[in-house]
Short mmCIF file of C-alpha atoms and ligand atoms in Angstrom, two decimals:
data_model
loop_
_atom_site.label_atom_id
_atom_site.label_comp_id
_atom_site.label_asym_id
_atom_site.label_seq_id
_atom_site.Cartn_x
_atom_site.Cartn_y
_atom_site.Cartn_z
CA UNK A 23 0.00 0.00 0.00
CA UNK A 24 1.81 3.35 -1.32
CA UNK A 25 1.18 6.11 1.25
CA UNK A 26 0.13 8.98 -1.16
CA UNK A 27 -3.10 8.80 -2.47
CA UNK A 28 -3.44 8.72 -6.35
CA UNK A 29 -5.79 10.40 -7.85
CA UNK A 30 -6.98 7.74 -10.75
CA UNK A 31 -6.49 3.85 -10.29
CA UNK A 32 -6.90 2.76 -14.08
CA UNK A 33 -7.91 -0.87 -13.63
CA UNK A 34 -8.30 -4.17 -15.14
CA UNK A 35 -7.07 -3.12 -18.53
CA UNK A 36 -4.15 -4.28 -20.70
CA UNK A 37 -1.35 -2.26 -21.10
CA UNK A 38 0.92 -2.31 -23.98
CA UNK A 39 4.31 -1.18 -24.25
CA UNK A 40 6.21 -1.68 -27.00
CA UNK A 41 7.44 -5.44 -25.90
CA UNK A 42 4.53 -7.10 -24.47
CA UNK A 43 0.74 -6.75 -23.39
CA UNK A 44 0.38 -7.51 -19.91
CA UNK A 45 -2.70 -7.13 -17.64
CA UNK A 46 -2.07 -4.21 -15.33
CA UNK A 47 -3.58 -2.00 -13.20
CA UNK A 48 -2.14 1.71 -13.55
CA UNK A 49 -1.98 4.36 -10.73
CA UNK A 50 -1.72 7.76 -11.62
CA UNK A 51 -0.80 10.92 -9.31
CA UNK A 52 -0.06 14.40 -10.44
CA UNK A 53 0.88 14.53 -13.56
CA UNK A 54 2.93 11.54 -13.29
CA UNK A 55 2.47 8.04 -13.59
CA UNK A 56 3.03 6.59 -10.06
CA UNK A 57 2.85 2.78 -9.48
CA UNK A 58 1.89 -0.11 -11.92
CA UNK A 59 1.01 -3.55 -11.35
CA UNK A 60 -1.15 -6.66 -12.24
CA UNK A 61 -3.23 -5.80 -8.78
CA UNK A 62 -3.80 -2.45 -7.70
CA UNK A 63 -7.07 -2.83 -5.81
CA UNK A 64 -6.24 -1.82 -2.47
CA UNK A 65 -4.33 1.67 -2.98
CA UNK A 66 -6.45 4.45 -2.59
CA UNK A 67 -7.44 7.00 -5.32
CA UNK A 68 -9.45 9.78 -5.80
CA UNK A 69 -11.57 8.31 -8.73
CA UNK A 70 -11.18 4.57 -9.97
CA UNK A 71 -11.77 3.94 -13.91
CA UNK A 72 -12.68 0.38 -15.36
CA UNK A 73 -10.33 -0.46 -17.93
CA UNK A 74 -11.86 -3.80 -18.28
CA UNK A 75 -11.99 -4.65 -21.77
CA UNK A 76 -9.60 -2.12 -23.02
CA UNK A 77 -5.97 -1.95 -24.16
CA UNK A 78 -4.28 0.86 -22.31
CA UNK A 79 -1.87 2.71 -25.00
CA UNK A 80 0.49 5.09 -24.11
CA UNK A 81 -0.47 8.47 -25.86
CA UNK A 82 -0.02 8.42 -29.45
CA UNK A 83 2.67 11.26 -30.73
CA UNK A 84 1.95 12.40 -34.33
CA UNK A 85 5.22 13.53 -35.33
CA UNK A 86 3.93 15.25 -38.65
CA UNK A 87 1.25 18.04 -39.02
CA UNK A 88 0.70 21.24 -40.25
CA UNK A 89 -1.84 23.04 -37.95
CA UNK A 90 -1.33 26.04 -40.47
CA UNK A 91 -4.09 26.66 -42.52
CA UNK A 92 -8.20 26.22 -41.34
CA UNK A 93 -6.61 24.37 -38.71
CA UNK A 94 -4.29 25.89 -36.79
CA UNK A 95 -3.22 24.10 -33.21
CA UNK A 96 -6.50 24.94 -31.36
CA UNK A 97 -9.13 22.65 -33.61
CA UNK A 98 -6.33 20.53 -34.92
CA UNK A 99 -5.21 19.78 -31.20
CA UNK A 100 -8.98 18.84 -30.47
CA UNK A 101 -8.78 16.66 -33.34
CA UNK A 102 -6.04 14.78 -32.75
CA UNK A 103 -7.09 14.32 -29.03
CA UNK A 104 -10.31 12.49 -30.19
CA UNK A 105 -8.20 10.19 -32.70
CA UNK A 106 -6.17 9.64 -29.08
CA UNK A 107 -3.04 11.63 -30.16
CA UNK A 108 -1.76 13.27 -27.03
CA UNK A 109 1.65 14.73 -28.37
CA UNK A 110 2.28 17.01 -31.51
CA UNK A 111 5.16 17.56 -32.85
CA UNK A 112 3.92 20.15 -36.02
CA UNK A 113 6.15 21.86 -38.07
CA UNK A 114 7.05 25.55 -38.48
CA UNK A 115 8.90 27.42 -40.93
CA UNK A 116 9.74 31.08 -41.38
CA UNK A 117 6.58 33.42 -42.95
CA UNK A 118 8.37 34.86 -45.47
CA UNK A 119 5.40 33.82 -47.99
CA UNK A 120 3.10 35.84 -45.68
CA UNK A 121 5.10 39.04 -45.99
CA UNK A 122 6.94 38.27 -42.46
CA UNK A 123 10.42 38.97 -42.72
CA UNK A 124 11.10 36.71 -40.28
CA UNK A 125 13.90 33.75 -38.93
CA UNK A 126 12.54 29.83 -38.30
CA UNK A 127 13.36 30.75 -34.59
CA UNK A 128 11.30 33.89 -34.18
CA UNK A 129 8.37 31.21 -36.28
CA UNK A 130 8.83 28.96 -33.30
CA UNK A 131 8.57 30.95 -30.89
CA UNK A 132 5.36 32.86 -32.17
CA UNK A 133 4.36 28.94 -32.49
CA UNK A 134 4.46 28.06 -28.84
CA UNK A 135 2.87 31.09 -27.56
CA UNK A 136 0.17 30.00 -30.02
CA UNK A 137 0.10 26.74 -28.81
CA UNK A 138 0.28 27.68 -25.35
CA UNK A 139 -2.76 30.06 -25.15
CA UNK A 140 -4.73 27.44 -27.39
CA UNK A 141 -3.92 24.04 -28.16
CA UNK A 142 -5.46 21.19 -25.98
CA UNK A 143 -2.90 19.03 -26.19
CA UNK A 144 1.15 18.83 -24.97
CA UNK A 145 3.59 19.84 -27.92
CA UNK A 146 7.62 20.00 -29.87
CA UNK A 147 8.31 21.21 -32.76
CA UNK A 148 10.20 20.96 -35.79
CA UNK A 149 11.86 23.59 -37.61
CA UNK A 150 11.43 24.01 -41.59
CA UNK A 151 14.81 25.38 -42.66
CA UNK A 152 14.25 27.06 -46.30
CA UNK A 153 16.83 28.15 -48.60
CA UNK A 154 17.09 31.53 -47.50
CA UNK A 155 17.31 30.64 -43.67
CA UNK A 156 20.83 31.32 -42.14
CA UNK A 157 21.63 27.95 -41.21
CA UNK A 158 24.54 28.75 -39.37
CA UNK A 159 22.74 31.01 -36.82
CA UNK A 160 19.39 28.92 -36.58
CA UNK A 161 20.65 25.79 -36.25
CA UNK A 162 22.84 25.79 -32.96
CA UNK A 163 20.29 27.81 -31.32
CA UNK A 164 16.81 26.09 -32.24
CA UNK A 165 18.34 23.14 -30.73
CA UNK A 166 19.14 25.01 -27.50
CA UNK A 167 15.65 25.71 -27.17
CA UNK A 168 14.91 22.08 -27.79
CA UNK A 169 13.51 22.37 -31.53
CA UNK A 170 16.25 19.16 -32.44
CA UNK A 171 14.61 18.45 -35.81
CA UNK A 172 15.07 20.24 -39.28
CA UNK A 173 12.74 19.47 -42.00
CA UNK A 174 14.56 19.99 -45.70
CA UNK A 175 12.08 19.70 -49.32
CA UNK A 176 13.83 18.28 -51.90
CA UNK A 177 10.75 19.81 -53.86
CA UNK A 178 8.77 22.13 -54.42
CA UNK A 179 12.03 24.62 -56.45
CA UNK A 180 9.05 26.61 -57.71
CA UNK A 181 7.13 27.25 -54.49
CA UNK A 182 10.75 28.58 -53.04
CA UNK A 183 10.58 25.87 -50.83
CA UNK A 184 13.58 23.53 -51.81
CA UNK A 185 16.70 23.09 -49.98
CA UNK A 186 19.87 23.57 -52.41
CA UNK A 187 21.84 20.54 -51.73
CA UNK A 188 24.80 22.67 -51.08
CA UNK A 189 22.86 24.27 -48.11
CA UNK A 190 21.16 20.62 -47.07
CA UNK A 191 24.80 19.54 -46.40
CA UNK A 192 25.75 22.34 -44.10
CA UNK A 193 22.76 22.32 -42.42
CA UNK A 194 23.00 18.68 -41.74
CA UNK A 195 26.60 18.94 -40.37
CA UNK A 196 25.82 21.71 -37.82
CA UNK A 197 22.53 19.06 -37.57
CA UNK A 198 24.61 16.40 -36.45
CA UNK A 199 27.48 18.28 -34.66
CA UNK A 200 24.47 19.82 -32.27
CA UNK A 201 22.90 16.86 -31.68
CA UNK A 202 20.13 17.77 -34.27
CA UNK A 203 18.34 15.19 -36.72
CA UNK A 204 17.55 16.07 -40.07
CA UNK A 205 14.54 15.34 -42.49
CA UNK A 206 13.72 15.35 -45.25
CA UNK A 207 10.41 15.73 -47.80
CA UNK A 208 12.44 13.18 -50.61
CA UNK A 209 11.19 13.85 -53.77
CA UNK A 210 13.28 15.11 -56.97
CA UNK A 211 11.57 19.16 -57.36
CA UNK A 212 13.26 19.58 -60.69
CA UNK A 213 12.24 16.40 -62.21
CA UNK A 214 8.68 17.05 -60.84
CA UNK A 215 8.65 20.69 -62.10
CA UNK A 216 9.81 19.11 -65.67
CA UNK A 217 7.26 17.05 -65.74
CA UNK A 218 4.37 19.67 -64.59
CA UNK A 219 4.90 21.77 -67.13
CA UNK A 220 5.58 18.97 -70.24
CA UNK A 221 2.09 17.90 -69.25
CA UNK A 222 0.42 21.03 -68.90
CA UNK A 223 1.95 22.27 -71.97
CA UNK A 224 0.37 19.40 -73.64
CA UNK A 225 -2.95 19.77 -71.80
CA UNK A 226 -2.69 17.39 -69.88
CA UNK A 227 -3.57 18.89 -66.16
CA UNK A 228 -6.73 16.41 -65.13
CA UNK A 229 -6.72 14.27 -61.81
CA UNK A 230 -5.60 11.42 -64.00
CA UNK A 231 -2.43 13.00 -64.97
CA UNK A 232 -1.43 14.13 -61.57
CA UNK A 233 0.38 10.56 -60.14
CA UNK A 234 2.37 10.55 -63.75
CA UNK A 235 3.93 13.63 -62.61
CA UNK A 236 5.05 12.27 -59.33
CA UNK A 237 6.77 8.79 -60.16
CA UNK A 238 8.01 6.74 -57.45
CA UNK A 239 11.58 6.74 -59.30
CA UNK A 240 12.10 10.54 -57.98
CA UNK A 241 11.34 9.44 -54.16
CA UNK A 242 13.60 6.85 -54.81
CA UNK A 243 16.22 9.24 -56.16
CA UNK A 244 15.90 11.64 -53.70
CA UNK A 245 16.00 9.71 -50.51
CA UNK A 246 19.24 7.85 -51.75
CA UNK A 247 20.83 11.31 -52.20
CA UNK A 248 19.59 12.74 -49.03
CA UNK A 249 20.63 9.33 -46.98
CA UNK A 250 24.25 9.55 -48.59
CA UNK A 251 24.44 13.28 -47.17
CA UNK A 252 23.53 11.97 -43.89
CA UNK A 253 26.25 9.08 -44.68
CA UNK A 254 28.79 11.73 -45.04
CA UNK A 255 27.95 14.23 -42.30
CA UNK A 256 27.26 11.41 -39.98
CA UNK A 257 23.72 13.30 -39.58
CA UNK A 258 20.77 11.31 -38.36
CA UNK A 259 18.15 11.44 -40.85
CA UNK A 260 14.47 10.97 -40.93
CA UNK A 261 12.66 10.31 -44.38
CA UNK A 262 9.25 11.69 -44.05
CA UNK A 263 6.19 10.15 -45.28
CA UNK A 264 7.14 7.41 -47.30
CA UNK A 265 5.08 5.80 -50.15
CA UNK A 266 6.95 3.85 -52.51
CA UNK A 267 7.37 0.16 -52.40
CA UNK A 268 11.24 0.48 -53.54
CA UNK A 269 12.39 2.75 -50.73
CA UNK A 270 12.37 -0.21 -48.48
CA UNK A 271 15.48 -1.19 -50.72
CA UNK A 272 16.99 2.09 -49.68
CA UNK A 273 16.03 2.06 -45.79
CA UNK A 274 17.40 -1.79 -46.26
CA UNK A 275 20.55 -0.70 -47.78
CA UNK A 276 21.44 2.19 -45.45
CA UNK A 277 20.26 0.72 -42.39
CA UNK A 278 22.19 -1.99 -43.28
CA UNK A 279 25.39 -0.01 -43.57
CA UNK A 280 24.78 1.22 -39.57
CA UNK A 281 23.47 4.57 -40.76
CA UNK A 282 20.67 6.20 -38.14
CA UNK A 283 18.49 6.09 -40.77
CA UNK A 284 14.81 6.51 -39.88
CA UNK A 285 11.92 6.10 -41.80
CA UNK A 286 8.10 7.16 -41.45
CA UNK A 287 4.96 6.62 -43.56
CA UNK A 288 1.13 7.73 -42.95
CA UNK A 289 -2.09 6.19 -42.34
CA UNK A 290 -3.06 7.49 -46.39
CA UNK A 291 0.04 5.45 -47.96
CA UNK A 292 -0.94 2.65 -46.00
CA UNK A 293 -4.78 2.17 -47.30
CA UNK A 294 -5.16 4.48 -50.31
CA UNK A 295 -4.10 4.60 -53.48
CA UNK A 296 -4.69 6.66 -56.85
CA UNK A 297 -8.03 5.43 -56.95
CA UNK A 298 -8.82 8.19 -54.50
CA UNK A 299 -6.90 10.65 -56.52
CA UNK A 300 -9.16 9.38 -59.62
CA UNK A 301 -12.56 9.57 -57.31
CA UNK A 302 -11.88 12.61 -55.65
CA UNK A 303 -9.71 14.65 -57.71
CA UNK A 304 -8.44 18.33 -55.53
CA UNK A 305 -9.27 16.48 -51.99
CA UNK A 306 -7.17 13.48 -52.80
CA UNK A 307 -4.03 15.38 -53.71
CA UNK A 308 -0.79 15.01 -51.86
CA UNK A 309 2.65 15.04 -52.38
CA UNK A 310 4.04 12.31 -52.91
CA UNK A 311 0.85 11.05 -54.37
CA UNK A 312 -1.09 8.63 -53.42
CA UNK A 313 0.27 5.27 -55.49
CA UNK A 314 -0.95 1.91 -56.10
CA UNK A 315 -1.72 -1.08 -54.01
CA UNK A 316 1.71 -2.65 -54.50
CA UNK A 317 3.12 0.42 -52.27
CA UNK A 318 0.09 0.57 -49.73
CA UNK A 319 1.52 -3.67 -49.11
CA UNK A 320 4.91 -2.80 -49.30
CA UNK A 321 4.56 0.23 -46.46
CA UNK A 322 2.92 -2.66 -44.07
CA UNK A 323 5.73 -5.28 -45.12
CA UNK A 324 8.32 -2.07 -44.20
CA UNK A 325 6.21 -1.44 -40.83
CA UNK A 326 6.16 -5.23 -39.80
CA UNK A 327 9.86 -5.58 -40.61
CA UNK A 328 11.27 -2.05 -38.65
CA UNK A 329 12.49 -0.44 -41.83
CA UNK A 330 9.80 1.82 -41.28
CA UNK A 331 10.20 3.20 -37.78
CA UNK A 332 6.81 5.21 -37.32
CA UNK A 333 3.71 6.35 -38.64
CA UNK A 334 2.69 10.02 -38.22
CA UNK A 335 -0.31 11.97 -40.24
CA UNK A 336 1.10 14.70 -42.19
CA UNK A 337 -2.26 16.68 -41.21
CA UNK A 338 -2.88 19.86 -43.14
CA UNK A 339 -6.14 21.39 -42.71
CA UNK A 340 -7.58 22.32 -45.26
CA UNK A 341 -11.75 23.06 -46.46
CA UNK A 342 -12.87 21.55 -49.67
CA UNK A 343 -12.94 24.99 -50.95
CA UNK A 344 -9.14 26.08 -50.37
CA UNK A 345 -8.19 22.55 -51.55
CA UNK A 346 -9.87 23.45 -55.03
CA UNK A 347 -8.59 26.67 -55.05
CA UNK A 348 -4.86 26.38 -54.19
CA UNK A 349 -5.21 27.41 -51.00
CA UNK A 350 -6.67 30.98 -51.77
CA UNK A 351 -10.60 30.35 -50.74
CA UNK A 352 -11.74 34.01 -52.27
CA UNK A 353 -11.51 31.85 -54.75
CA UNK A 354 -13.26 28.80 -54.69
CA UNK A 355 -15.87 30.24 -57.68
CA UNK A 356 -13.68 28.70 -60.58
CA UNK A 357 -11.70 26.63 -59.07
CA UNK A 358 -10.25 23.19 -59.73
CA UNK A 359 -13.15 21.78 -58.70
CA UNK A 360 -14.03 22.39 -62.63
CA UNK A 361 -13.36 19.78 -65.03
CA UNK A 362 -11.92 22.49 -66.88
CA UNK A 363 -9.40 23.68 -64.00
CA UNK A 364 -5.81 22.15 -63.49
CA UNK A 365 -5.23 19.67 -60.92
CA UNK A 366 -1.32 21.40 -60.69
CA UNK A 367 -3.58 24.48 -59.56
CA UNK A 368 -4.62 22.38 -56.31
CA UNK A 369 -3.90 22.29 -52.88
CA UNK A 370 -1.33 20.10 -51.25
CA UNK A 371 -2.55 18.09 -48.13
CA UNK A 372 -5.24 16.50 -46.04
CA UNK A 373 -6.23 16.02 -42.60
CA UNK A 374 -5.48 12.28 -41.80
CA UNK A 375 -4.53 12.46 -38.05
CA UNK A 376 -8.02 12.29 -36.07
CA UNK A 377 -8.50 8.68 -37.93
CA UNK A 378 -5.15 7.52 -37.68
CA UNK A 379 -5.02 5.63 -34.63
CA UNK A 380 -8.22 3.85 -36.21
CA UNK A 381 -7.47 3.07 -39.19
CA UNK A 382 -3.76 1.67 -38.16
CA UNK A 383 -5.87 -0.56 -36.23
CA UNK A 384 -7.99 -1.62 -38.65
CA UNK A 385 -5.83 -2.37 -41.13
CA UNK A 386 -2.57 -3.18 -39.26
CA UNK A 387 -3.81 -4.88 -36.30
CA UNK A 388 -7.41 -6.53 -37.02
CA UNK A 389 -6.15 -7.43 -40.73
CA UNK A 390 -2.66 -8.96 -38.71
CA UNK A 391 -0.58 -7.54 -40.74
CA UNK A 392 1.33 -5.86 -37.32
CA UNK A 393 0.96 -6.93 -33.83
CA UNK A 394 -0.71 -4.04 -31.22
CA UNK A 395 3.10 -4.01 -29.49
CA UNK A 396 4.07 -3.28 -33.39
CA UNK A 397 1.80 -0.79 -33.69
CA UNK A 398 3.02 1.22 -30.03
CA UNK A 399 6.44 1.14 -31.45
CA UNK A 400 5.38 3.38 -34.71
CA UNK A 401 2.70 5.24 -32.84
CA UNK A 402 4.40 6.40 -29.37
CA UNK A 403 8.32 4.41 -28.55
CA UNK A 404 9.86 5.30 -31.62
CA UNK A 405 8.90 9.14 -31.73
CA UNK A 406 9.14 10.13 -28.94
CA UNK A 407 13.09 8.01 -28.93
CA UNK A 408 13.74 10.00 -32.16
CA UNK A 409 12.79 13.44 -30.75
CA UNK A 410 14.37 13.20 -27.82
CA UNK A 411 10.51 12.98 -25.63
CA UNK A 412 11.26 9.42 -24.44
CA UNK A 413 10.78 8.17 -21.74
CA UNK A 414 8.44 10.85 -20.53
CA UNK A 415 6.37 10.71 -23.55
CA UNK A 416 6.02 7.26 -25.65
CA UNK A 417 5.73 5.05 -22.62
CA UNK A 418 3.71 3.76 -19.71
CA UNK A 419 5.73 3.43 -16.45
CA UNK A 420 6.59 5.01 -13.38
CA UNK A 421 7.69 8.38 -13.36
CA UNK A 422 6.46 8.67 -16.83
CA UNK A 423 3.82 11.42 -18.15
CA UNK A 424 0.88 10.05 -17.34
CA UNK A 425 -0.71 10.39 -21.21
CA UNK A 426 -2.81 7.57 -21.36
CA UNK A 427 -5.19 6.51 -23.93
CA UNK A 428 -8.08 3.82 -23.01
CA UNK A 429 -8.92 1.86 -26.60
CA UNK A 430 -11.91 -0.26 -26.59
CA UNK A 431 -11.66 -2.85 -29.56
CA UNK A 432 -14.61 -3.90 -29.46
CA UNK A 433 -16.16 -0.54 -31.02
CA UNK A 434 -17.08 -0.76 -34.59
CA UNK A 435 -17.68 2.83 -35.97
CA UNK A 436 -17.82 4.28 -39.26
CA UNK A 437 -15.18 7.13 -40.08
CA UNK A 438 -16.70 10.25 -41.77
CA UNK A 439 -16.39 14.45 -41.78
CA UNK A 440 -19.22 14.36 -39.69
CA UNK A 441 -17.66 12.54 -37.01
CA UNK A 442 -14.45 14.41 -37.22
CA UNK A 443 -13.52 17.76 -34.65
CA UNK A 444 -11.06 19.78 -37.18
CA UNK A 445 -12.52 22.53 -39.37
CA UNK A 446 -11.67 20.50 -42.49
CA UNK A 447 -14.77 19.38 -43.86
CA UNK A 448 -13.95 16.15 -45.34
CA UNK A 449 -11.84 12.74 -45.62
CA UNK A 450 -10.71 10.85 -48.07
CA UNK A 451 -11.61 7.77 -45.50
CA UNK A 452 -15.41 8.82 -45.64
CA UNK A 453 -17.37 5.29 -45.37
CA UNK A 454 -14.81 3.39 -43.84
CA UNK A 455 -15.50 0.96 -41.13
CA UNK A 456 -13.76 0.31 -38.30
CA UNK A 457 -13.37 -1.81 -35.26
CA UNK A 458 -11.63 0.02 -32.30
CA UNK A 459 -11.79 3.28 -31.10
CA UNK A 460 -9.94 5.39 -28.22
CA UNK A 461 -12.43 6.29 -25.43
CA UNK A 462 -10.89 8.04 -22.62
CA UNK A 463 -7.83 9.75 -22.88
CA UNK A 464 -5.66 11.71 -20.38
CA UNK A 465 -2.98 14.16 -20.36
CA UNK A 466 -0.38 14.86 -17.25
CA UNK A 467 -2.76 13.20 -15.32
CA UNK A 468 -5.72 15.32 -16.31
CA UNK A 469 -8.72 13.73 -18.67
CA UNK A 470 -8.40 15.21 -22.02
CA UNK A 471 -11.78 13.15 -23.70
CA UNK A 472 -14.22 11.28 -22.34
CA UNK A 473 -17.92 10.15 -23.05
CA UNK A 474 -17.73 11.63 -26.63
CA UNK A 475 -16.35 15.28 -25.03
CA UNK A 476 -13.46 17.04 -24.40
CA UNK A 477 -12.59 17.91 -21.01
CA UNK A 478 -9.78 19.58 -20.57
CA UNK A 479 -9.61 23.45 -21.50
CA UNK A 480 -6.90 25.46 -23.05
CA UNK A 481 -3.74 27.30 -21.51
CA UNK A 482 -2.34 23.60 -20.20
CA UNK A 483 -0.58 23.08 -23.08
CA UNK A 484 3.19 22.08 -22.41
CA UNK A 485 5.73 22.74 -24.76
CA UNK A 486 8.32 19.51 -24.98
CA UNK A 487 11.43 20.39 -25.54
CA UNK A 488 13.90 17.57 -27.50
CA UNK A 489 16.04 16.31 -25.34
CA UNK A 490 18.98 15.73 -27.92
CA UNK A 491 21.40 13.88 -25.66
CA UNK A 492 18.11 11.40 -26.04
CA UNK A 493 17.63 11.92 -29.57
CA UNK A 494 18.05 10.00 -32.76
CA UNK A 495 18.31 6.40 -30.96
CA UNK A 496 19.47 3.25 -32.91
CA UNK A 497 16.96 0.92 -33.91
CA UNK A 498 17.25 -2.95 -33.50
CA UNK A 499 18.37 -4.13 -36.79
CA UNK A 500 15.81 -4.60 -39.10
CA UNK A 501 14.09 -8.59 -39.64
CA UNK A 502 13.91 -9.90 -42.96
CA UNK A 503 10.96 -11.67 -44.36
ZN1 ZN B 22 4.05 17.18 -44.23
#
């Protein structure tokens, strides 16, 4: 019998870590997690909550988003926290395209204040470094204040969003010398801006033509080039959403050759392919784009096997009308929602986190494809070991955050925008059924959803610092199958 009294006694659930599932009771005081065991009946706590039934997940981290457009951290936060997310880690560049003369460090810290007056839900970040940062100065001291990631586009040369390769090197040395990790958006820019323009110079700009712009040979391309600058700057790297069925060849071969080499994917590459692109047109747009069912198999083969190390959402908020219309929604009347209009004119992006926990599930778990210790690792371990949060964040034990996330799988539900919390008004997983969904979940000891609501109010927000002595940890080996 512990002397302090908790204030929740989780019991009779089954916890999962990322080794085992084990039938535990969990006691939780403060903010902390304070005693776990198989039989927890006779401490004392403020408010005891049946578990029976239920796995008991540590929080899920989504290490990609983009609360920057309809949703910025306040709805995308409540989002998230009803798909049982309970750590963000979104990413911020400078605002140079909004007239902002500003640095990626003055971004972040506009960012947190953002995030700390309104988001629901405990938060990192990761710096965007664009070609016209000053590497040299950001670098060094973003990772002081604990921002230990730096996102790089290989794309995108027209948007002025690309990373020269010259400046992708330096900024991964003073990366790695720092204690940083970089990643990268691995995609060939030039190739795709070739091909954009052949096509629409040959009229050619309809949602059939879009994929054909994007081929899987320039991910390919571009993730071997950005994995042998990591090779020779000794820089941690992490490739984000990946979607062809070949780059396990590359996370294979580098992994193989001892390089901390890291690779994610999303629930959309895992269970949609250019069929939704040829359905849906604007909405279904994404770079890379969605592929073909070869890839969506390969991406579970490379998330059963640890090549790919997590799975994160790559949320972007977006309403129909400012997919259509590039982004611009004054001008939705018009827009590519036309036959007439180009699909090139489009939108970038989706909102994919709020059903992510879900449809991993699904598809992963209830389809066997991973196991639900699998699925932890990819969800909460490895993100939170890559961005320097572990072990308060990514794991259920004593002294650990108490984020907690009660999943009933016995739930079948039916995934649809009018089920979702963000402003976006759609998804591309309209229709789809599901069996499991997360229930209760808690933050720092404080209960963020329950019975359908959310319960916890705004301004208790923390913002995690990266913890880069913790930081880019080496994976296991990979298993081959
Ligand atoms: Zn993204």
């Amino acid at each position: 019998m512990t002397t302090q009294r908790a204030d929740y006694l989780i019991s009779g659930g089954l916890v999962v870590s990322g080794e085992s599932i084990s039938r535990q009771d969990v006691l939780v005081r403060g903010e902390a997690i304070m005693k776990m065991g198989p039989d927890l009946s006779g401490e004392a706590a403020v408010r005891t909550i049946d578990a029976s039934g239920m796995y008991v997940l540590p929080g899920i981290i989504d290490a990609h988003n983009h609360p920057v457009n309809a949703d910025r951290i306040d709805t995308f936060s409540i989002s998230a926290a009803f798909g049982g997310v309970t750590t963000v880690i979104p990413f911020i560049r400078n605002r140079h395209d909004e007239g902002i003369q500003d640095t990626p460090l003055d971004a972040v810290e506009a960012f947190i204040e953002e995030a700390r007056a309104s988001s629901v839900l405990d938060f990192g970040v990761h710096a965007i470094l664009l070609g016209d940062d000053d590497v040299e100065t950001q670098v060094p001291r973003l990772i002081e204040m604990g921002v230990i990631s730096f996102k790089m586009f290989m794309t995108y040369p027209r948007r002025g969003m690309m990373m020269p390769d010259d400046r992708m090197l330096r900024a991964m040395e003073l990366a790695s010398r720092n204690g940083g990790v970089a990643m990268v958006h691995a995609e060939n820019g030039y190739c795709i801006d070739y091909l954009v323009e052949k096509f629409t110079g040959e009229g050619k700009t309809s949602r059939e033509h879009y994929a054909q712009t994007q081929p899987r040979i320039l991910e390919i391309e571009a993730a071997n080039r950005a994995a042998t600058y990591a090779t020779v700057t000794d820089c941690p790297l992490y490739i984000v959403h990946i979607s062809a069925r070949e780059m396990l060849e590359v996370l294979a071969h580098f992994k193989g050759e001892g390089i901390r080499l890291y690779g994610e994917t999303c629930p959309q590459y895992l269970d949609l392919t250019n069929q939704a692109m040829l359905d849906h047109g604007a909405l279904a747009k994404i770079g890379p784009p969605l592929r073909e069912r070869e890839d969506t198999e390969a991406m579970w083969k490379g998330v059963a096997t640890n090549l790919i190390d997590t799975i994160g959402s790559d949320f972007c908020g977006f309403r129909k009308d400012q997919k259509y219309s590039g982004g611009q929604s004054e001008r939705v009347e018009g827009g590519a929602q036309d036959a007439a209009a180009s699909i090139f004119d489009a939108s970038f992006g989706g909102n994919w986190c709020e059903q992510m926990l879900p449809v991993v599930y699904e598809e992963g778990v209830n389809r066997g494809r991973i196991t639900l210790t699998r699925l932890v690792q990819v969800l909460c371990e490895n993100p939170a070991k890559i961005f320097g949060l572990y072990p308060r964040k990514g794991v259920l034990q004593e002294g650990a955050d108490a984020d907690i996330v009660l999943f009933d799988p016995s739930i079948r539900h039916t995934l649809g925008a009018d089920s979702q919390h963000c402003l976006s008004d759609f998804t591309m997983f309209e229709g789809k059924e599901v069996l499991g969904k997360p229930v209760v979940s808690m933050q720092r000891g404080e209960i963020i959803i329950e019975d359908g609501e959310l319960k916890r109010p705004v301004g208790r927000a923390r913002y995690c610092q990266g913890n880069s002595s913790l930081a880019a940890w080496s994976p296991t080996g990979h298993k081959i199958v």
